[in-house]
Coordinates of C-alpha atoms and ligand atoms in Angstrom, one line a residue:
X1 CA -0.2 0.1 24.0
X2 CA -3.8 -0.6 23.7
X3 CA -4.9 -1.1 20.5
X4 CA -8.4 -1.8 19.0
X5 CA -8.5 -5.7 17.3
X6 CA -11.2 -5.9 15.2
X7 CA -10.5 -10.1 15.5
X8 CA -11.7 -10.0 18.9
X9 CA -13.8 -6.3 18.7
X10 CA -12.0 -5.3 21.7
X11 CA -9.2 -3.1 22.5
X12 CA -6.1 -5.2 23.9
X13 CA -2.8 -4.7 24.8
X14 CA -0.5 -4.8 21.7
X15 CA 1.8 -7.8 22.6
X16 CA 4.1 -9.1 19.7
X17 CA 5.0 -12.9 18.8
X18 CA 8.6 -11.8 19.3
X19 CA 9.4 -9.8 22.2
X20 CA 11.0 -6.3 20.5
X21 CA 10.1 -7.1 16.7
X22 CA 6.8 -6.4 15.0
X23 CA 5.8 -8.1 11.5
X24 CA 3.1 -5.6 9.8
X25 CA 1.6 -6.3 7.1
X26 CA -0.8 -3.5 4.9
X27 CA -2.5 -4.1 2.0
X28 CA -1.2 -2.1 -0.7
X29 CA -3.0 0.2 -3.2
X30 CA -5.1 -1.3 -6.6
X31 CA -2.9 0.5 -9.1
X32 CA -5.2 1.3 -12.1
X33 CA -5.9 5.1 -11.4
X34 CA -4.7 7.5 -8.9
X35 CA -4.5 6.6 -4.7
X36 CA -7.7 9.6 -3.4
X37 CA -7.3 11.2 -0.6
X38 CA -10.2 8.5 1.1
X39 CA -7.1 6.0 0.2
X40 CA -4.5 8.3 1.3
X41 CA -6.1 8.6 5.0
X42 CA -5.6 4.7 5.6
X43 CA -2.1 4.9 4.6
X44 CA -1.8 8.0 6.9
X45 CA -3.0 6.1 10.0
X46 CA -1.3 3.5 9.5
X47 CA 2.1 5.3 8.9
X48 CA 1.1 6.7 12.1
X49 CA 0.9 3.8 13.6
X50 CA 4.1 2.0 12.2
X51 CA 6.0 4.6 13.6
X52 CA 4.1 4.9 17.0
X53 CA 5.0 1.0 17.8
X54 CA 9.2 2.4 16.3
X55 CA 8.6 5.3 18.6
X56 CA 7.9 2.8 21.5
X57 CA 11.3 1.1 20.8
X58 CA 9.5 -2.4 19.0
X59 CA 11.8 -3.2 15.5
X60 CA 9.3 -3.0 12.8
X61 CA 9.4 -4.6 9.4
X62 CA 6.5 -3.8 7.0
X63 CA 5.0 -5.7 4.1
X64 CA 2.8 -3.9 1.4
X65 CA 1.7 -5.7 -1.7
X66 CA 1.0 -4.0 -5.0
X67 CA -1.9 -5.1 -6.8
X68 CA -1.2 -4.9 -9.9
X69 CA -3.9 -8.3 -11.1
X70 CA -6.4 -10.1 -10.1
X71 CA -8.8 -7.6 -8.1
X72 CA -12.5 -7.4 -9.8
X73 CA -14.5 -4.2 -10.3
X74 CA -16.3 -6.2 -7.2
X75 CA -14.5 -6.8 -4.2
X76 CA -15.7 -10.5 -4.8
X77 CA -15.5 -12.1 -7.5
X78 CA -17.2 -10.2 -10.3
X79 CA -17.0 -7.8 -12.8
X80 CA -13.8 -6.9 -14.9
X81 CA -10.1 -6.9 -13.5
X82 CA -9.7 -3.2 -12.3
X83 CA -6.5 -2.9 -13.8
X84 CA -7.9 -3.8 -17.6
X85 CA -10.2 -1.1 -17.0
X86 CA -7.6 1.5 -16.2
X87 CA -5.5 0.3 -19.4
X88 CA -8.6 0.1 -21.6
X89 CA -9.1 4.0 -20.4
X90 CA -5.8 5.2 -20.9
X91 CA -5.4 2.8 -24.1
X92 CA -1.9 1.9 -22.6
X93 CA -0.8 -1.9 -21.4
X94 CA -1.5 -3.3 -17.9
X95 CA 2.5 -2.6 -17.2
X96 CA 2.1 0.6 -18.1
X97 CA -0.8 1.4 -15.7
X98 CA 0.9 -0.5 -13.1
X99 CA 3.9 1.6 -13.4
X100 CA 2.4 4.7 -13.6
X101 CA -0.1 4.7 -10.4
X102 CA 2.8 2.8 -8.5
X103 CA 5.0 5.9 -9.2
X104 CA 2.3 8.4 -8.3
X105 CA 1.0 6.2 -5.3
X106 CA 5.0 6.5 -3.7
X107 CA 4.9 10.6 -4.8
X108 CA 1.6 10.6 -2.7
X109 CA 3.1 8.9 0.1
X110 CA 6.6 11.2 -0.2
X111 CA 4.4 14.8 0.0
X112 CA 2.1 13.1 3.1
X113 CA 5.4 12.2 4.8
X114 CA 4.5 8.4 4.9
X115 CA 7.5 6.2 4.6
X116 CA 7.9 3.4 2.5
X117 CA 7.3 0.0 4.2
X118 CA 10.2 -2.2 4.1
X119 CA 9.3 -4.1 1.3
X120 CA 7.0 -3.6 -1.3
X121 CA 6.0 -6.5 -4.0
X122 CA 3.9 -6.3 -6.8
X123 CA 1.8 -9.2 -6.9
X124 CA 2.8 -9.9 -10.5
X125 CA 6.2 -10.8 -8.9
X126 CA 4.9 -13.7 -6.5
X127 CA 3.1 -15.9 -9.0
X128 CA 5.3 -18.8 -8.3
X129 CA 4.0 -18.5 -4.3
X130 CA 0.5 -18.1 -5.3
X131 CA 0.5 -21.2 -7.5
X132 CA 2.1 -23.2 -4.6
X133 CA 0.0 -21.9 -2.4
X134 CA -3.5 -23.0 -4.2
X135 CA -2.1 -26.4 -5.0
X136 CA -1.6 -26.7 -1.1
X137 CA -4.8 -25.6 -0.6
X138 CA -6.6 -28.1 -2.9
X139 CA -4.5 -31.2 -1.4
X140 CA -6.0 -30.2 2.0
X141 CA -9.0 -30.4 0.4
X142 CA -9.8 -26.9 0.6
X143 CA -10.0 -25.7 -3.0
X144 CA -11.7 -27.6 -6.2
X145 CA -11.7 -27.1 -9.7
X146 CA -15.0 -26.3 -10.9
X147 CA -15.7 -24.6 -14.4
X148 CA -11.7 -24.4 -15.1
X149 CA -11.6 -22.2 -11.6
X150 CA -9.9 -22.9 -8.8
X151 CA -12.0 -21.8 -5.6
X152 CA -11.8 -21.9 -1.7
X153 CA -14.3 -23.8 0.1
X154 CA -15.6 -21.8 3.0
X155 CA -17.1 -24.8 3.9
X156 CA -14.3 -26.8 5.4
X157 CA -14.2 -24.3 7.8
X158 CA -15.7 -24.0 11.2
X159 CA -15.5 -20.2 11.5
X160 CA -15.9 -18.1 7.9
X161 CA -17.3 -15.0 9.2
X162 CA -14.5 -13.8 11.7
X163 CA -15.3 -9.6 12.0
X164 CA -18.7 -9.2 12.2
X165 CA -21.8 -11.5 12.7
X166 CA -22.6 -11.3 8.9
X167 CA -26.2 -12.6 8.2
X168 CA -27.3 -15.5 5.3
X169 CA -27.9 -11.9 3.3
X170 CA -24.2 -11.2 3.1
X171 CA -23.3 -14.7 1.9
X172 CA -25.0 -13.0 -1.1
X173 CA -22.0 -10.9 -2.1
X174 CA -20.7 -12.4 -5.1
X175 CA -24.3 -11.9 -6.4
X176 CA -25.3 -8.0 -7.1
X177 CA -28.1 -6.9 -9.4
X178 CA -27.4 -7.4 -13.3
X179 CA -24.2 -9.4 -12.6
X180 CA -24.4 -13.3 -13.3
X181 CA -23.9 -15.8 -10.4
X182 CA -21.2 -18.3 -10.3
X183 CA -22.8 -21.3 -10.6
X184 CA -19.1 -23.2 -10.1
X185 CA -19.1 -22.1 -6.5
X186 CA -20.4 -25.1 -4.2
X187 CA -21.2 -22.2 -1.4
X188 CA -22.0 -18.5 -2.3
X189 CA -19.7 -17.4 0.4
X190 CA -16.5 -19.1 -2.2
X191 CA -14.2 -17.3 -3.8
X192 CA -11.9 -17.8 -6.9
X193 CA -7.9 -18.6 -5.8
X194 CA -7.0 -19.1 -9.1
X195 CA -9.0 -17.8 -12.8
X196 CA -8.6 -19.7 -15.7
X197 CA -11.6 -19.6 -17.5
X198 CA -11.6 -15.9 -17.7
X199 CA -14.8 -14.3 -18.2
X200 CA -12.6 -11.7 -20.1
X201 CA -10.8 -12.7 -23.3
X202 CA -8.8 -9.7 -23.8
X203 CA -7.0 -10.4 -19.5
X204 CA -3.9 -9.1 -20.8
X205 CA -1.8 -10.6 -18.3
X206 CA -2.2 -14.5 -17.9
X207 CA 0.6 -17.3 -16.4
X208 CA 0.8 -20.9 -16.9
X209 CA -0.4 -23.0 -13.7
X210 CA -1.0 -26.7 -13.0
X211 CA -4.8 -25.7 -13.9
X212 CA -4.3 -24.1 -17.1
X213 CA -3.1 -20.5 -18.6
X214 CA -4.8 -17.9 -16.1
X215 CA -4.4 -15.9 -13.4
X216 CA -4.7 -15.4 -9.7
X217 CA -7.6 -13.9 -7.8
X218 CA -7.2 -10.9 -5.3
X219 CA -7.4 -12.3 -1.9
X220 CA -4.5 -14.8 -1.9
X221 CA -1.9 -12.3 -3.1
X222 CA -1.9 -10.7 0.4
X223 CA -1.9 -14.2 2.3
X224 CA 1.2 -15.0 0.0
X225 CA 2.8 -12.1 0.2
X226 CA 2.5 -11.8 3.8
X227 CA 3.9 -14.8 4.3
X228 CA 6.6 -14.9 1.8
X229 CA 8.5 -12.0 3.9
X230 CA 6.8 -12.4 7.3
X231 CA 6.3 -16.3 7.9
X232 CA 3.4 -18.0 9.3
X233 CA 3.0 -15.8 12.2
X234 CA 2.0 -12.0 11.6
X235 CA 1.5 -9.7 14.2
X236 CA 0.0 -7.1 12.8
X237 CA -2.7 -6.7 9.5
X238 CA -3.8 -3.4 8.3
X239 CA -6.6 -1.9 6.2
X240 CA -9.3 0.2 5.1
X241 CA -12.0 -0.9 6.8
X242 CA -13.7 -1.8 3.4
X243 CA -11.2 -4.7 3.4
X244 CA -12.7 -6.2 6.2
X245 CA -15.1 -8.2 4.3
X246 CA -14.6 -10.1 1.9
X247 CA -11.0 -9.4 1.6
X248 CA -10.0 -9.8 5.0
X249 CA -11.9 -12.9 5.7
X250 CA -10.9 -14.7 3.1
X251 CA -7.4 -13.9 3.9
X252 CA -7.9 -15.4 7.0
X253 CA -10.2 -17.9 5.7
X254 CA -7.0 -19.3 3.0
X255 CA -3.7 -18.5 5.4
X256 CA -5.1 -20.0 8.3
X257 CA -6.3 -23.4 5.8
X258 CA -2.5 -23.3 4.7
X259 CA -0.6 -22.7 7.6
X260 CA -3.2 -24.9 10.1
X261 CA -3.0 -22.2 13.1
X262 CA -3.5 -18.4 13.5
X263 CA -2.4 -16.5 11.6
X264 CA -2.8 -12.9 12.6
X265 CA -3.3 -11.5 16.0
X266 CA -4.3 -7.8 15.5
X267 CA -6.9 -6.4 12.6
X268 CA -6.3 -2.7 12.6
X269 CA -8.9 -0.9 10.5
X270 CA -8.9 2.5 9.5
X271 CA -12.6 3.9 8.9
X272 CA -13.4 5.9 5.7
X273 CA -13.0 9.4 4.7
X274 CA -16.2 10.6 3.1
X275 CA -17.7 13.5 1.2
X276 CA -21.1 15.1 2.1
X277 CA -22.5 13.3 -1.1
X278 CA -21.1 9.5 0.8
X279 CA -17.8 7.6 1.0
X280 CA -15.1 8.0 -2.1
X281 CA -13.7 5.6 -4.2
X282 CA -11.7 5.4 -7.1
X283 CA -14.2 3.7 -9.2
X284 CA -17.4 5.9 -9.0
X285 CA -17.8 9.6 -10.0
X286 CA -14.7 12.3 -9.2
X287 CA -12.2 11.8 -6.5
X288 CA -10.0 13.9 -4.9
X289 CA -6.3 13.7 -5.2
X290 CA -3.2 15.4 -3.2
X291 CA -2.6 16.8 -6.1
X292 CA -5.7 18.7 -6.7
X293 CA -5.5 19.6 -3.0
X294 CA -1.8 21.0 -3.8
X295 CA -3.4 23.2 -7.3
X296 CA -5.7 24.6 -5.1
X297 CA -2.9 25.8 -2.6
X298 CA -3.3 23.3 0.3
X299 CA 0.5 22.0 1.8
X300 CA -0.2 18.2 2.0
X301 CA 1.1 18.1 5.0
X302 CA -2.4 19.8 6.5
X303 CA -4.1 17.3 4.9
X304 CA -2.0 14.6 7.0
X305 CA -2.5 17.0 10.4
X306 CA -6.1 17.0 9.2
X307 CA -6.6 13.1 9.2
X308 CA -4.8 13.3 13.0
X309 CA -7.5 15.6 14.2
X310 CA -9.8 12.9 14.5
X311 CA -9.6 9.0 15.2
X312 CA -9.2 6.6 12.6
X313 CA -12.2 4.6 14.3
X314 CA -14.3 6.6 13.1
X315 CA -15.4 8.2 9.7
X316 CA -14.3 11.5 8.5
X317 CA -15.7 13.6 6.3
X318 CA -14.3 15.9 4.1
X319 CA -14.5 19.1 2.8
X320 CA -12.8 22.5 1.8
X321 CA -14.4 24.1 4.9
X322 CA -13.0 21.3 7.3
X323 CA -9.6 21.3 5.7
X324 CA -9.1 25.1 5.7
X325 CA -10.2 25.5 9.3
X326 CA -7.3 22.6 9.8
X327 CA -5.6 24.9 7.7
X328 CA -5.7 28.2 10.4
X329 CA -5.3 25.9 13.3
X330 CA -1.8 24.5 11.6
X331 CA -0.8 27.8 10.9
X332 CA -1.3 29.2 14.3
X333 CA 0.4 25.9 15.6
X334 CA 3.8 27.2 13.7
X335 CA 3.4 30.8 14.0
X336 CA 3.9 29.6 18.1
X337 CA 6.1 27.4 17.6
X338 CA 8.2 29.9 15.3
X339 CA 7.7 32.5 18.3
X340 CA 10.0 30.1 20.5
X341 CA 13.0 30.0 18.5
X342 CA 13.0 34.0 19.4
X343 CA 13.0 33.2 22.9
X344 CA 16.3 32.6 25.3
X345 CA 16.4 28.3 25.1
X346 CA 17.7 27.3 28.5
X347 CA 18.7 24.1 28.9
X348 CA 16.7 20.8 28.0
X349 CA 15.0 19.9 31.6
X350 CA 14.6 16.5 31.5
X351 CA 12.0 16.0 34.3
X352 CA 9.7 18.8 32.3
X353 CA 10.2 16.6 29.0
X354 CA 9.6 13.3 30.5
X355 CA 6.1 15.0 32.3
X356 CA 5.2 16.4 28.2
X357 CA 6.1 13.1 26.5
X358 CA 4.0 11.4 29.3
X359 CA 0.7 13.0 28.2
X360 CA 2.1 11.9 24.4
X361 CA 2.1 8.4 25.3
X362 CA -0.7 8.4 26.9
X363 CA -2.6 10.3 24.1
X364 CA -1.2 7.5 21.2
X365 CA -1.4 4.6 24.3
X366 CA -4.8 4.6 24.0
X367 CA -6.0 3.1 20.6
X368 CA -4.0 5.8 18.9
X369 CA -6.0 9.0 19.9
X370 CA -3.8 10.7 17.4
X371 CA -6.8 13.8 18.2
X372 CA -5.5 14.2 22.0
X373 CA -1.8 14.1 20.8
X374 CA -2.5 16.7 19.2
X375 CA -4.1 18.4 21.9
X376 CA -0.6 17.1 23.9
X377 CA 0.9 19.5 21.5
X378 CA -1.0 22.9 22.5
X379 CA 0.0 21.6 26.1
X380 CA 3.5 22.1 25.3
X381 CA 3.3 25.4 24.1
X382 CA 1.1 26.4 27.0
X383 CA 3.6 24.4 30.1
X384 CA 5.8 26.3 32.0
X385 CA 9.1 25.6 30.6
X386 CA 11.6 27.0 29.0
X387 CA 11.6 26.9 24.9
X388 CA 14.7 24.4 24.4
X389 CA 12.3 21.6 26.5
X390 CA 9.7 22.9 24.4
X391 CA 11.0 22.3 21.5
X392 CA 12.8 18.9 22.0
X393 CA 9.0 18.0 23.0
X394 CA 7.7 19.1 20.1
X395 CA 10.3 17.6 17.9
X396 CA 9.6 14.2 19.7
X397 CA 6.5 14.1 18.9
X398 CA 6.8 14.8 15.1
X399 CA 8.6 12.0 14.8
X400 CA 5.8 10.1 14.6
X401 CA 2.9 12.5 14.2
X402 CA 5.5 14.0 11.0
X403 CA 3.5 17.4 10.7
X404 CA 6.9 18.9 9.3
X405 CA 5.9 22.1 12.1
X406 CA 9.5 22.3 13.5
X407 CA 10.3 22.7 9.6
X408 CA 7.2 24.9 9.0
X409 CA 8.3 27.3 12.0
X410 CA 11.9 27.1 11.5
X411 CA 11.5 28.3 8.0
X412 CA 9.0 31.3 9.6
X413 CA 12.3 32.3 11.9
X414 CA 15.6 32.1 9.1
X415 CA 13.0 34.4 6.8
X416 CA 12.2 36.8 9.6
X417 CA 15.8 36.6 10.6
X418 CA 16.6 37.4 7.2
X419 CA 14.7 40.1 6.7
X420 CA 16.5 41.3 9.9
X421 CA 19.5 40.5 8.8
X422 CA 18.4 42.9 4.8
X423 CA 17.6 45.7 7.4
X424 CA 20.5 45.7 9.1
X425 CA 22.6 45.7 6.0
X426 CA 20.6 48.5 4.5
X427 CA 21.0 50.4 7.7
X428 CA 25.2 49.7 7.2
X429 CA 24.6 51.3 3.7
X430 CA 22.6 54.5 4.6
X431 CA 23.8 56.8 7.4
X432 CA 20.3 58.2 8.5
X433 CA 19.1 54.4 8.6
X434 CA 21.9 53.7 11.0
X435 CA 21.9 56.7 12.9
X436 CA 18.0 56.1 13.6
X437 CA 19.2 52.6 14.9
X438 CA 22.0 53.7 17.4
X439 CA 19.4 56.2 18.9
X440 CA 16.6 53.6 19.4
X441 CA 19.8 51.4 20.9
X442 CA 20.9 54.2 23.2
X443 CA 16.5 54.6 24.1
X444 CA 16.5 50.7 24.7
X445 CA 19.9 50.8 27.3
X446 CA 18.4 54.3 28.9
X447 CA 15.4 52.6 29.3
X448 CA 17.1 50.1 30.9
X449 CA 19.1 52.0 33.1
X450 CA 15.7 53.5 34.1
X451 CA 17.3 56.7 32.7
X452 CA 13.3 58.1 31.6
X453 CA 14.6 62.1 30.8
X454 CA 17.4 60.7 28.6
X455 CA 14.7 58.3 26.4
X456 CA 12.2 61.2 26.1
X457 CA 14.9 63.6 25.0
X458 CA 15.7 60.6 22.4
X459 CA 12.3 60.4 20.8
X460 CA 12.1 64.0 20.7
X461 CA 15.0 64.4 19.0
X462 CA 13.7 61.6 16.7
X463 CA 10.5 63.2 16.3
X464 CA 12.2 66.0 15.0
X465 CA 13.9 64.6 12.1
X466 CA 10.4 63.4 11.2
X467 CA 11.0 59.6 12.7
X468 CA 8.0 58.6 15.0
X469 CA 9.0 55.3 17.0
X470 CA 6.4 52.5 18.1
X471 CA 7.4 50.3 21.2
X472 CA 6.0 46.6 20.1
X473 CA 6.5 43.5 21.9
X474 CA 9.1 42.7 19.1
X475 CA 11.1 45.9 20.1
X476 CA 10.8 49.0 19.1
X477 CA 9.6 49.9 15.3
X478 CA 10.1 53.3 13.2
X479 CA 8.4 55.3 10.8
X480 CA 9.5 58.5 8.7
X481 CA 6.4 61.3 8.5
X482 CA 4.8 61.5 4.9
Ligands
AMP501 P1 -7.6 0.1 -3.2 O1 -6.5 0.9 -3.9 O2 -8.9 0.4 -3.7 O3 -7.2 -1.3 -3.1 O4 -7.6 0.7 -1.7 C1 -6.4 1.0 -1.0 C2 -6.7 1.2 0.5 O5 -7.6 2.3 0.7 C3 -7.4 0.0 1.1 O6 -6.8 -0.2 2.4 C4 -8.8 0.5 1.3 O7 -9.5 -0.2 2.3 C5 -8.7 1.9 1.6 N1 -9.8 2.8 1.2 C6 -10.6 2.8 0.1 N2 -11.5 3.8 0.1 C7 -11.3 4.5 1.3 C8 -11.9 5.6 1.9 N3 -12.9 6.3 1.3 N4 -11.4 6.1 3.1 C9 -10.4 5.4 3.7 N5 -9.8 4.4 3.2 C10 -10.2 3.9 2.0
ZN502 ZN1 -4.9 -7.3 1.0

């Protein structure tokens, strides 16, 4: 599989340290308000993806942190701990948040049909690894106290900026309009491992460490965590494309420090979902949630077939009119699919599937083109096979594209089979109802037996008793005169 790397900026060959076993890490949601759909559509990609590299036979096992501490209202190292914030607003504890937008985060993931990575670990669980971490760090000489903080040097390094040739501007992160600069930080590009001289008296959730009572910054939670379940070799890293910088980096910029070789080899990046007013987050202005996309109507599972419509190199943008054209296209994708179950199977032919799954592979071979797989999925309805192939080709491909349109079509058929099934017991129950039905039987096999007088004496006699039939290409249909 070729994937894109945003390490290198090129798209390679996905080759795993292991041959057959893939470690993946993602970075897991900040838990202080509820995951938006913008959120969502990085988690969607990469489930896509996770199950993509299963689907080609590679044993995964995936690693999401929780962060439940530590990440600033900045993604550097300003502003207030988001998870205060989201206490302070609710008026509840930290825990409490924690647990709530955890809980609501896995709902999320359960009605988008993402699966839950094999472990997931708050970082208030890993303290112990952080600390051990950081004092490594400083006896390499690659952290130092200043100001009761405990910071990485980006100095020691020979490479900082890894993704993207960042200018001397960008070292100016930690220092946005009306927010103070850190005057411990020996180089502006530094970031805080370890707080203990909180700028915020009321940090509600604080641990003993060799450098005082405080607690640990956002970036090496993921480099601990990681590597706590993965070891010192990870395959696999993925993100919103947000985290590239700082977060990223300075994941690289401490794991590397600690382990003294690479690290990671791929940097998968999911670009950002957007609204027409610019890209949504969870700490500006309103958001929209699956939720609110479920009030209004919308199955969340078109909002997942929405996100594969287009590549997750590029940005999306949402809105109602985007999603409810999604919306008709997914509907008209089961409503065919339904059709087939109506049709006579066949058997599976295997050198028909093998040709359909081809153009699959090659769709999600190439840097995940989730869009032309898609498109690989009108091609199956359109080949020239028989429905059981059909179906076992669409079925394939769910697993990993998880639509739910075998479930969405099979439902259409057991109600319209239903239905069939109420008619035919009314008919049982009423003898004009029944009689009408034998005729139209006898029609059909005279029809059949190209027996043309005998049918038109049949409607006539039909017509008589005030029944008028209709011949549709779901059989023939009747109708009593007013
Ligand atoms: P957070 O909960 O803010 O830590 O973010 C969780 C994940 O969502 C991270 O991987 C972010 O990079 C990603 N993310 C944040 N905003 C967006 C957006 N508008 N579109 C896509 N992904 C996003
Ligand atoms: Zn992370």
């Amino acid at each position: 599989m070729l994937i894109y790397n945003s390490l290198t900026r090129k798209r390679e060959e996905f080759v795993p340290n292991v041959a057959g076993k893939v470690s993946m890490y993602t970075c897991g949601p900040t838990v202080y308000h509820y995951a938006h759909i913008g959120n969502l559509r990085s988690y969607i990609m990469e489930d896509v993806l996770e199950k993509y590299l299963r689907y080609t036979g590679l044993d995964v096992t995936r690693v999401m942190n929780i962060t439940d501490v530590g990440h600033l209202s900045s993604d550097a190292d300003t502003g207030e701990d988001k998870m205060l914030k989201g206490a302070r607003r609710e008026n509840k504890t930290v825990l409490q948040i924690a647990k709530f937008y955890t809980d609501a985060f896995f709902e999320d993931c359960k009605k988008l049909n993402i699966k839950t990575p094999e472990v997931v670990a708050p970082a208030t669980t890993c303290i112990d690894e952080f600390i051990k971490t950081i004092e490594a760090l400083i006896e390499k000489d690659y952290a130092y106290e200043a100001g009761g903080n405990i910071y990485f040097d980006t100095s020691k390094l020979s490479q900082y900026y890894v993704f993207n040739d960042f200018k001397e501007e960008d070292l100016e992160v930690g220092v946005r309009e009306g927010v103070e600069e850190d005057t411990n930080k020996r180089n502006k590009a530094d970031f805080v491992l370890w707080f203990t001289k909180s700028k915020f008296d009321d940090q509600e959730l604080k641990w003993d460490s060799p450098w005082g009572i405080g607690y640990p910054g956002w970036h090496i939670e993921c480099s601990c965590i990681s590597m706590k379940y993965l070891g010192e070799y990870l395959d696999l890293h993925c993100g919103g494309i947000d985290n590239a910088f700082p977060h990223h980096t300075n994941e690289i910029a401490q794991s590397e420090a600690f382990v003294g070789h690479k690290w990671c080899n791929y940097w998968f990046h999911v670009h950002h979902l957007n609204t027409n007013s610019g890209k949504m987050s969870k700490s500006s202005g309103e958001f929209l949630t699956v939720s609110l996309l479920e009030s209004k109507g919308y199955d969340p599972l078109v909002y997942r077939f929405f996100c594969l419509q287009s590549h997750y190199r590029k940005s999306l943008v949402f809105s109602y009119e985007n999603l409810d054209n999604a919306v008709i296209a997914y509907n008209k994708l089961v409503a065919k699919i339904a059709a087939l179950y109506k049709e006579e199977q066949g058997e599976i032919d295997a050198e028909a599937l093998a040709a359909l799954k081809a153009r699959f592979s090659a769709a999600m071979d190439n840097d995940l083109n989730t869009s032309l797989a898609i498109t690989a999925l009108y091609d199956v309805l359109k080949a020239k096979t028989n429905a059981a192939t059909k179906l076992a080709a669409l079925a394939d491909f769910d697993r990993v594209l998880c639509v739910g349109l075998i479930d969405a079509a099979q439902k259409i058929f057991d109600a319209e089979k239903r239905a069939a099934e109420a008619e035919a017991e009314a008919a049982a129950n009423d003898p004009f109802v029944a009689y009408v039905q034998d005729m139209i039987a006898q029609r059909a096999a005279a029809k059949k037996a190209k027996d043309f007088a005998r049918a038109d004496a049949i409607r006539a006699e039909l017509l008589e008793k005030g029944v008028t039939l209709t011949d549709t290409s779901q059989g023939t249909k009747w109708s009593l005169a007013e």
